[in-house]
mmCIF file of C-alpha atoms in Angstrom:
data_model
loop_
_atom_site.group_PDB
_atom_site.id
_atom_site.type_symbol
_atom_site.label_atom_id
_atom_site.label_comp_id
_atom_site.label_asym_id
_atom_site.label_seq_id
_atom_site.Cartn_x
_atom_site.Cartn_y
_atom_site.Cartn_z
ATOM 1 C CA UNK A 1 -140.816 46.544 81.493
ATOM 2 C CA UNK A 2 -142.088 43.388 83.153
ATOM 3 C CA UNK A 3 -145.297 41.736 82.043
ATOM 4 C CA UNK A 4 -147.426 39.400 84.103
ATOM 5 C CA UNK A 5 -147.351 35.977 82.572
ATOM 6 C CA UNK A 6 -148.864 32.944 84.219
ATOM 7 C CA UNK A 7 -148.450 30.632 81.243
ATOM 8 C CA UNK A 8 -145.986 27.792 80.799
ATOM 9 C CA UNK A 9 -143.983 29.356 77.990
ATOM 10 C CA UNK A 10 -141.296 31.732 79.279
ATOM 11 C CA UNK A 11 -139.341 32.051 76.034
ATOM 12 C CA UNK A 12 -139.844 31.591 72.314
ATOM 13 C CA UNK A 13 -137.644 30.273 69.528
ATOM 14 C CA UNK A 14 -137.452 32.476 66.423
ATOM 15 C CA UNK A 15 -137.108 30.129 63.437
ATOM 16 C CA UNK A 16 -135.982 32.959 61.147
ATOM 17 C CA UNK A 17 -136.566 33.321 57.432
ATOM 18 C CA UNK A 18 -135.134 30.054 56.189
ATOM 19 C CA UNK A 19 -133.621 26.851 57.565
ATOM 20 C CA UNK A 20 -131.227 26.615 54.594
ATOM 21 C CA UNK A 21 -127.689 27.470 55.886
ATOM 22 C CA UNK A 22 -126.685 29.133 52.598
ATOM 23 C CA UNK A 23 -129.788 31.324 52.565
ATOM 24 C CA UNK A 24 -129.236 32.168 56.218
ATOM 25 C CA UNK A 25 -125.784 33.543 55.413
ATOM 26 C CA UNK A 26 -127.189 35.568 52.503
ATOM 27 C CA UNK A 27 -129.940 37.054 54.659
ATOM 28 C CA UNK A 28 -127.475 37.772 57.455
ATOM 29 C CA UNK A 29 -125.187 39.756 55.139
ATOM 30 C CA UNK A 30 -128.115 41.570 53.485
ATOM 31 C CA UNK A 31 -129.736 42.452 56.808
ATOM 32 C CA UNK A 32 -126.482 43.730 58.295
ATOM 33 C CA UNK A 33 -125.470 45.819 55.258
ATOM 34 C CA UNK A 34 -128.935 47.275 54.705
ATOM 35 C CA UNK A 35 -129.320 48.058 58.414
ATOM 36 C CA UNK A 36 -126.007 49.949 58.498
ATOM 37 C CA UNK A 37 -127.021 51.862 55.350
ATOM 38 C CA UNK A 38 -130.440 52.588 56.863
ATOM 39 C CA UNK A 39 -129.019 53.979 60.087
ATOM 40 C CA UNK A 40 -126.276 55.912 58.301
ATOM 41 C CA UNK A 41 -128.542 57.346 55.587
ATOM 42 C CA UNK A 42 -131.362 58.378 57.885
ATOM 43 C CA UNK A 43 -129.065 59.862 60.521
ATOM 44 C CA UNK A 44 -127.351 61.829 57.754
ATOM 45 C CA UNK A 45 -130.733 63.276 56.776
ATOM 46 C CA UNK A 46 -131.519 64.195 60.395
ATOM 47 C CA UNK A 47 -128.127 65.882 60.934
ATOM 48 C CA UNK A 48 -128.300 67.697 57.585
ATOM 49 C CA UNK A 49 -131.750 69.109 58.305
ATOM 50 C CA UNK A 50 -130.687 70.123 61.818
ATOM 51 C CA UNK A 51 -127.494 71.871 60.639
ATOM 52 C CA UNK A 52 -128.804 73.606 57.487
ATOM 53 C CA UNK A 53 -131.031 76.572 58.386
ATOM 54 C CA UNK A 54 -132.540 76.585 54.870
ATOM 55 C CA UNK A 55 -134.197 73.255 55.697
ATOM 56 C CA UNK A 56 -135.856 74.515 58.877
ATOM 57 C CA UNK A 57 -139.396 74.270 57.525
ATOM 58 C CA UNK A 58 -142.343 71.960 58.367
ATOM 59 C CA UNK A 59 -141.734 69.703 55.356
ATOM 60 C CA UNK A 60 -138.159 68.912 56.396
ATOM 61 C CA UNK A 61 -139.045 68.739 60.083
ATOM 62 C CA UNK A 62 -141.497 65.959 59.221
ATOM 63 C CA UNK A 63 -138.893 64.309 56.986
ATOM 64 C CA UNK A 64 -136.376 64.205 59.843
ATOM 65 C CA UNK A 65 -139.003 62.583 62.072
ATOM 66 C CA UNK A 66 -139.690 60.019 59.343
ATOM 67 C CA UNK A 67 -135.982 59.177 59.315
ATOM 68 C CA UNK A 68 -135.983 58.698 63.102
ATOM 69 C CA UNK A 69 -138.999 56.381 62.875
ATOM 70 C CA UNK A 70 -137.409 54.374 60.049
ATOM 71 C CA UNK A 71 -134.298 53.841 62.181
ATOM 72 C CA UNK A 72 -136.579 52.808 65.051
ATOM 73 C CA UNK A 73 -138.435 50.191 62.987
ATOM 74 C CA UNK A 74 -135.204 48.660 61.707
ATOM 75 C CA UNK A 75 -133.546 48.725 65.120
ATOM 76 C CA UNK A 76 -136.435 46.853 66.729
ATOM 77 C CA UNK A 77 -136.176 43.993 64.220
ATOM 78 C CA UNK A 78 -132.751 43.689 62.561
ATOM 79 C CA UNK A 79 -130.202 43.629 65.443
ATOM 80 C CA UNK A 80 -132.007 40.748 67.154
ATOM 81 C CA UNK A 81 -131.978 38.748 63.918
ATOM 82 C CA UNK A 82 -128.266 39.435 63.405
ATOM 83 C CA UNK A 83 -127.416 38.549 67.039
ATOM 84 C CA UNK A 84 -129.388 35.308 66.774
ATOM 85 C CA UNK A 85 -127.451 34.338 63.668
ATOM 86 C CA UNK A 86 -124.033 35.077 65.185
ATOM 87 C CA UNK A 87 -124.713 33.473 68.581
ATOM 88 C CA UNK A 88 -126.663 30.533 67.134
ATOM 89 C CA UNK A 89 -129.148 31.078 69.986
ATOM 90 C CA UNK A 90 -132.573 31.649 68.478
ATOM 91 C CA UNK A 91 -134.483 32.227 71.699
ATOM 92 C CA UNK A 92 -136.202 35.383 72.896
ATOM 93 C CA UNK A 93 -137.780 35.776 76.340
ATOM 94 C CA UNK A 94 -141.521 36.297 76.706
ATOM 95 C CA UNK A 95 -141.049 39.875 77.965
ATOM 96 C CA UNK A 96 -138.606 40.757 75.201
ATOM 97 C CA UNK A 97 -140.966 39.289 72.620
ATOM 98 C CA UNK A 98 -143.897 41.403 73.845
ATOM 99 C CA UNK A 99 -141.604 44.442 74.009
ATOM 100 C CA UNK A 100 -140.639 43.836 70.378
ATOM 101 C CA UNK A 101 -144.327 43.678 69.408
ATOM 102 C CA UNK A 102 -144.985 46.943 71.255
ATOM 103 C CA UNK A 103 -142.051 48.966 69.914
ATOM 104 C CA UNK A 104 -142.459 47.673 66.371
ATOM 105 C CA UNK A 105 -146.124 48.716 66.236
ATOM 106 C CA UNK A 106 -145.335 51.944 68.081
ATOM 107 C CA UNK A 107 -142.886 53.043 65.386
ATOM 108 C CA UNK A 108 -145.028 51.742 62.505
ATOM 109 C CA UNK A 109 -148.172 53.399 63.892
ATOM 110 C CA UNK A 110 -146.404 56.714 64.366
ATOM 111 C CA UNK A 111 -144.974 56.510 60.838
ATOM 112 C CA UNK A 112 -148.415 55.796 59.405
ATOM 113 C CA UNK A 113 -149.795 58.950 61.048
ATOM 114 C CA UNK A 114 -146.716 60.953 60.078
ATOM 115 C CA UNK A 115 -147.251 60.105 56.392
ATOM 116 C CA UNK A 116 -150.781 61.489 56.735
ATOM 117 C CA UNK A 117 -149.361 64.629 58.337
ATOM 118 C CA UNK A 118 -146.863 65.014 55.488
ATOM 119 C CA UNK A 119 -149.713 64.722 52.966
ATOM 120 C CA UNK A 120 -151.640 67.406 54.860
ATOM 121 C CA UNK A 121 -148.553 69.627 54.794
ATOM 122 C CA UNK A 122 -148.334 69.279 50.995
ATOM 123 C CA UNK A 123 -152.072 69.903 50.711
ATOM 124 C CA UNK A 124 -151.797 73.205 52.589
ATOM 125 C CA UNK A 125 -148.621 74.231 50.705
ATOM 126 C CA UNK A 126 -150.151 73.606 47.269
ATOM 127 C CA UNK A 127 -153.854 74.310 47.801
ATOM 128 C CA UNK A 128 -153.532 77.191 50.311
ATOM 129 C CA UNK A 129 -150.058 78.664 49.703
ATOM 130 C CA UNK A 130 -150.942 82.143 50.999
ATOM 131 C CA UNK A 131 -152.075 80.740 54.347
ATOM 132 C CA UNK A 132 -149.337 78.113 54.649
ATOM 133 C CA UNK A 133 -147.146 79.935 57.169
ATOM 134 C CA UNK A 134 -150.197 80.799 59.251
ATOM 135 C CA UNK A 135 -151.634 77.278 59.308
ATOM 136 C CA UNK A 136 -148.353 75.385 59.609
ATOM 137 C CA UNK A 137 -146.811 77.585 62.289
ATOM 138 C CA UNK A 138 -144.277 76.249 64.794
ATOM 139 C CA UNK A 139 -146.835 75.572 67.507
ATOM 140 C CA UNK A 140 -149.184 73.732 65.145
ATOM 141 C CA UNK A 141 -146.335 71.617 63.705
ATOM 142 C CA UNK A 142 -145.135 70.630 67.172
ATOM 143 C CA UNK A 143 -148.665 69.713 68.257
ATOM 144 C CA UNK A 144 -149.236 67.637 65.105
ATOM 145 C CA UNK A 145 -145.909 65.845 65.522
ATOM 146 C CA UNK A 146 -146.616 65.012 69.151
ATOM 147 C CA UNK A 147 -150.020 63.630 68.121
ATOM 148 C CA UNK A 148 -148.365 61.208 65.668
ATOM 149 C CA UNK A 149 -146.067 59.862 68.391
ATOM 150 C CA UNK A 150 -148.941 59.594 70.884
ATOM 151 C CA UNK A 151 -151.022 57.814 68.243
ATOM 152 C CA UNK A 152 -148.163 55.378 67.651
ATOM 153 C CA UNK A 153 -147.889 54.798 71.392
ATOM 154 C CA UNK A 154 -151.601 53.959 71.610
ATOM 155 C CA UNK A 155 -151.325 51.637 68.599
ATOM 156 C CA UNK A 156 -148.348 49.864 70.174
ATOM 157 C CA UNK A 157 -150.227 49.247 73.414
ATOM 158 C CA UNK A 158 -153.312 48.215 71.428
ATOM 159 C CA UNK A 159 -151.295 45.468 69.727
ATOM 160 C CA UNK A 160 -149.105 44.352 72.626
ATOM 161 C CA UNK A 161 -151.709 44.221 75.400
ATOM 162 C CA UNK A 162 -153.967 41.564 73.757
ATOM 163 C CA UNK A 163 -150.862 39.483 72.996
ATOM 164 C CA UNK A 164 -149.928 39.506 76.700
ATOM 165 C CA UNK A 165 -153.354 38.187 77.686
ATOM 166 C CA UNK A 166 -153.144 35.071 75.511
ATOM 167 C CA UNK A 167 -151.997 31.806 77.174
ATOM 168 C CA UNK A 168 -149.030 30.136 75.466
ATOM 169 C CA UNK A 169 -148.749 26.495 76.520
ATOM 170 C CA UNK A 170 -146.434 25.293 73.760
ATOM 171 C CA UNK A 171 -145.081 24.758 71.203
ATOM 172 C CA UNK A 172 -142.905 27.851 71.527
ATOM 173 C CA UNK A 173 -141.448 28.062 68.006
ATOM 174 C CA UNK A 174 -142.342 31.302 66.195
ATOM 175 C CA UNK A 175 -142.242 30.757 62.455
ATOM 176 C CA UNK A 176 -140.888 34.231 61.801
ATOM 177 C CA UNK A 177 -137.732 36.314 62.241
ATOM 178 C CA UNK A 178 -139.281 38.675 64.817
ATOM 179 C CA UNK A 179 -142.180 38.701 67.268
ATOM 180 C CA UNK A 180 -145.455 39.974 65.835
ATOM 181 C CA UNK A 181 -149.141 39.572 66.585
ATOM 182 C CA UNK A 182 -149.992 37.056 63.848
ATOM 183 C CA UNK A 183 -147.192 34.537 64.545
ATOM 184 C CA UNK A 184 -147.934 34.758 68.276
ATOM 185 C CA UNK A 185 -151.671 34.203 67.801
ATOM 186 C CA UNK A 186 -150.922 30.946 66.007
ATOM 187 C CA UNK A 187 -149.145 29.645 69.156
ATOM 188 C CA UNK A 188 -151.928 30.546 71.604
ATOM 189 C CA UNK A 189 -153.606 27.556 73.285
ATOM 190 C CA UNK A 190 -157.011 29.228 73.604
ATOM 191 C CA UNK A 191 -159.470 30.952 71.311
ATOM 192 C CA UNK A 192 -157.958 34.017 69.624
ATOM 193 C CA UNK A 193 -161.189 35.259 68.033
ATOM 194 C CA UNK A 194 -161.455 38.384 70.192
ATOM 195 C CA UNK A 195 -157.765 39.142 69.668
ATOM 196 C CA UNK A 196 -158.156 38.733 65.911
ATOM 197 C CA UNK A 197 -161.089 41.154 65.855
ATOM 198 C CA UNK A 198 -159.218 43.640 68.080
ATOM 199 C CA UNK A 199 -156.119 43.355 65.913
ATOM 200 C CA UNK A 200 -158.040 43.930 62.680
ATOM 201 C CA UNK A 201 -159.991 46.859 64.158
ATOM 202 C CA UNK A 202 -156.850 48.435 65.586
ATOM 203 C CA UNK A 203 -154.866 48.054 62.376
ATOM 204 C CA UNK A 204 -157.907 48.627 60.154
ATOM 205 C CA UNK A 205 -158.925 51.939 61.697
ATOM 206 C CA UNK A 206 -155.340 53.185 61.536
ATOM 207 C CA UNK A 207 -154.575 51.942 58.017
ATOM 208 C CA UNK A 208 -157.927 52.640 56.327
ATOM 209 C CA UNK A 209 -158.423 55.959 58.118
ATOM 210 C CA UNK A 210 -154.957 57.093 57.128
ATOM 211 C CA UNK A 211 -155.427 55.879 53.568
ATOM 212 C CA UNK A 212 -158.713 57.771 53.177
ATOM 213 C CA UNK A 213 -157.160 60.999 54.445
ATOM 214 C CA UNK A 214 -154.204 60.496 52.101
ATOM 215 C CA UNK A 215 -156.526 59.785 49.172
ATOM 216 C CA UNK A 216 -158.670 62.875 49.802
ATOM 217 C CA UNK A 217 -155.580 65.054 50.269
ATOM 218 C CA UNK A 218 -154.034 63.967 46.990
ATOM 219 C CA UNK A 219 -157.281 64.313 45.057
ATOM 220 C CA UNK A 220 -157.301 67.982 46.066
ATOM 221 C CA UNK A 221 -153.564 68.323 45.492
ATOM 222 C CA UNK A 222 -153.623 66.816 41.992
ATOM 223 C CA UNK A 223 -156.693 68.847 40.974
ATOM 224 C CA UNK A 224 -154.939 72.013 42.154
ATOM 225 C CA UNK A 225 -151.655 71.153 40.441
ATOM 226 C CA UNK A 226 -153.421 70.550 37.123
ATOM 227 C CA UNK A 227 -154.765 74.108 37.281
ATOM 228 C CA UNK A 228 -151.265 75.592 37.482
ATOM 229 C CA UNK A 229 -150.602 77.340 34.187
ATOM 230 C CA UNK A 230 -146.825 77.148 34.301
ATOM 231 C CA UNK A 231 -145.456 73.767 33.189
ATOM 232 C CA UNK A 232 -142.416 74.368 35.393
ATOM 233 C CA UNK A 233 -144.684 74.991 38.371
ATOM 234 C CA UNK A 234 -146.650 71.807 37.687
ATOM 235 C CA UNK A 235 -143.474 69.767 37.329
ATOM 236 C CA UNK A 236 -142.065 71.126 40.595
ATOM 237 C CA UNK A 237 -145.299 70.395 42.480
ATOM 238 C CA UNK A 238 -145.575 66.876 41.058
ATOM 239 C CA UNK A 239 -141.903 66.191 41.823
ATOM 240 C CA UNK A 240 -142.408 67.229 45.454
ATOM 241 C CA UNK A 241 -145.425 64.954 45.828
ATOM 242 C CA UNK A 242 -143.964 62.015 43.885
ATOM 243 C CA UNK A 243 -141.430 61.186 46.605
ATOM 244 C CA UNK A 244 -144.139 61.124 49.228
ATOM 245 C CA UNK A 245 -146.439 58.970 47.080
ATOM 246 C CA UNK A 246 -143.642 56.443 46.514
ATOM 247 C CA UNK A 247 -143.007 56.206 50.261
ATOM 248 C CA UNK A 248 -146.752 55.855 50.937
ATOM 249 C CA UNK A 249 -147.029 53.005 48.410
ATOM 250 C CA UNK A 250 -143.979 51.207 49.833
ATOM 251 C CA UNK A 251 -145.375 51.594 53.344
ATOM 252 C CA UNK A 252 -149.068 50.771 52.988
ATOM 253 C CA UNK A 253 -149.147 47.985 50.372
ATOM 254 C CA UNK A 254 -147.182 45.397 52.417
ATOM 255 C CA UNK A 255 -148.946 46.353 55.661
ATOM 256 C CA UNK A 256 -152.391 45.924 54.124
ATOM 257 C CA UNK A 257 -151.361 42.490 52.831
ATOM 258 C CA UNK A 258 -150.156 41.370 56.284
ATOM 259 C CA UNK A 259 -152.575 42.943 58.739
ATOM 260 C CA UNK A 260 -155.890 43.390 56.936
ATOM 261 C CA UNK A 261 -156.727 39.683 57.097
ATOM 262 C CA UNK A 262 -157.107 36.928 59.725
ATOM 263 C CA UNK A 263 -153.826 35.846 61.397
ATOM 264 C CA UNK A 264 -153.005 32.953 59.090
ATOM 265 C CA UNK A 265 -149.349 32.591 58.175
ATOM 266 C CA UNK A 266 -148.936 32.483 54.393
ATOM 267 C CA UNK A 267 -145.884 31.399 52.425
ATOM 268 C CA UNK A 268 -144.984 34.931 51.338
ATOM 269 C CA UNK A 269 -145.453 36.622 54.711
ATOM 270 C CA UNK A 270 -141.785 36.498 55.699
ATOM 271 C CA UNK A 271 -140.539 38.058 52.462
ATOM 272 C CA UNK A 272 -143.205 40.759 52.641
ATOM 273 C CA UNK A 273 -142.174 41.400 56.250
ATOM 274 C CA UNK A 274 -138.531 41.704 55.172
ATOM 275 C CA UNK A 275 -139.614 44.354 52.683
ATOM 276 C CA UNK A 276 -141.432 46.653 55.107
ATOM 277 C CA UNK A 277 -139.145 46.147 58.128
ATOM 278 C CA UNK A 278 -135.751 46.118 56.407
ATOM 279 C CA UNK A 279 -135.931 47.359 52.810
ATOM 280 C CA UNK A 280 -138.483 50.200 53.027
ATOM 281 C CA UNK A 281 -136.727 52.128 55.849
ATOM 282 C CA UNK A 282 -133.561 51.979 53.751
ATOM 283 C CA UNK A 283 -135.283 53.024 50.516
ATOM 284 C CA UNK A 284 -137.033 55.985 52.138
ATOM 285 C CA UNK A 285 -133.741 57.765 52.774
ATOM 286 C CA UNK A 286 -132.668 57.276 49.147
ATOM 287 C CA UNK A 287 -136.030 58.368 47.745
ATOM 288 C CA UNK A 288 -136.031 61.638 49.639
ATOM 289 C CA UNK A 289 -132.351 62.439 49.035
ATOM 290 C CA UNK A 290 -132.164 61.459 45.359
ATOM 291 C CA UNK A 291 -135.422 63.230 44.413
ATOM 292 C CA UNK A 292 -134.916 66.352 46.542
ATOM 293 C CA UNK A 293 -132.417 68.879 45.232
ATOM 294 C CA UNK A 294 -132.392 70.916 48.467
ATOM 295 C CA UNK A 295 -131.480 67.889 50.552
ATOM 296 C CA UNK A 296 -128.800 66.781 48.084
ATOM 297 C CA UNK A 297 -127.213 70.246 48.024
ATOM 298 C CA UNK A 298 -127.370 70.470 51.824
ATOM 299 C CA UNK A 299 -125.653 67.068 52.184
ATOM 300 C CA UNK A 300 -122.912 68.103 49.750
ATOM 301 C CA UNK A 301 -122.536 71.385 51.640
ATOM 302 C CA UNK A 302 -122.256 69.494 54.929
ATOM 303 C CA UNK A 303 -119.681 67.147 53.410
ATOM 304 C CA UNK A 304 -117.653 70.127 52.216
ATOM 305 C CA UNK A 305 -117.633 71.653 55.703
ATOM 306 C CA UNK A 306 -116.501 68.352 57.247
ATOM 307 C CA UNK A 307 -113.627 68.042 54.745
ATOM 308 C CA UNK A 308 -112.518 71.598 55.490
ATOM 309 C CA UNK A 309 -112.456 70.868 59.215
#
């Protein structure tokens, strides 16, 4: 995709996480290993859910989509960092930089909405179990999933389009390891007030709206679970929701810290960014596999079939 750009800057230099050579090697190894584990773990979840008919339910359909989005987020950010380290060329073209902004926010926006959808799924399953199959039918699930991807697409355009409009006259050094709205705004050679407001509204509506829906859903869920007489039933319900709550916390806390404030680069921004672009997508696969007996058994079953073949 080509973007119209009438400014002087045609490429940017990504300064990375640290200028220390030793730390650069450490981050390179960590990024590469974690990325391979992220792709492998999440693709394993997707294949397992696709192959095992017992996992063909809305909950696991949403989980497989979460895995795809996690791979997408990591793939937008990590390979470019690794390539820059190996080639010693830290530059990224203007178009590629804007594309990275778009796809990163596309995947993150879709994941944000998907987490809300997963909370709604648990709400219906626990609070309205008798109507679950009626409400969460195949057509409804497909429509809800498509809406999360469309919402992510709109969020991606909402973040990338204002960044394209800004004039970049130099310097062209981005003090980050990937292109994002805040580091780019710092380099703009004109007022970024409107962009800052647009950015905060775009991210704020998505993040706060999603958080409110999640909060309301889990208030109802927890109140319903506490009314379950069987301790085994309560434990099972809480265990199902605990994985989702852990993922929600890992996802929203860093994003709120980064995007719910003016675009001023703080000392801890890079490490926080590493957490939600590299670490969280990797942890999500472990959280859902280690805390979900059905997924673990299905993976072992799949492994057994592969060994037999």
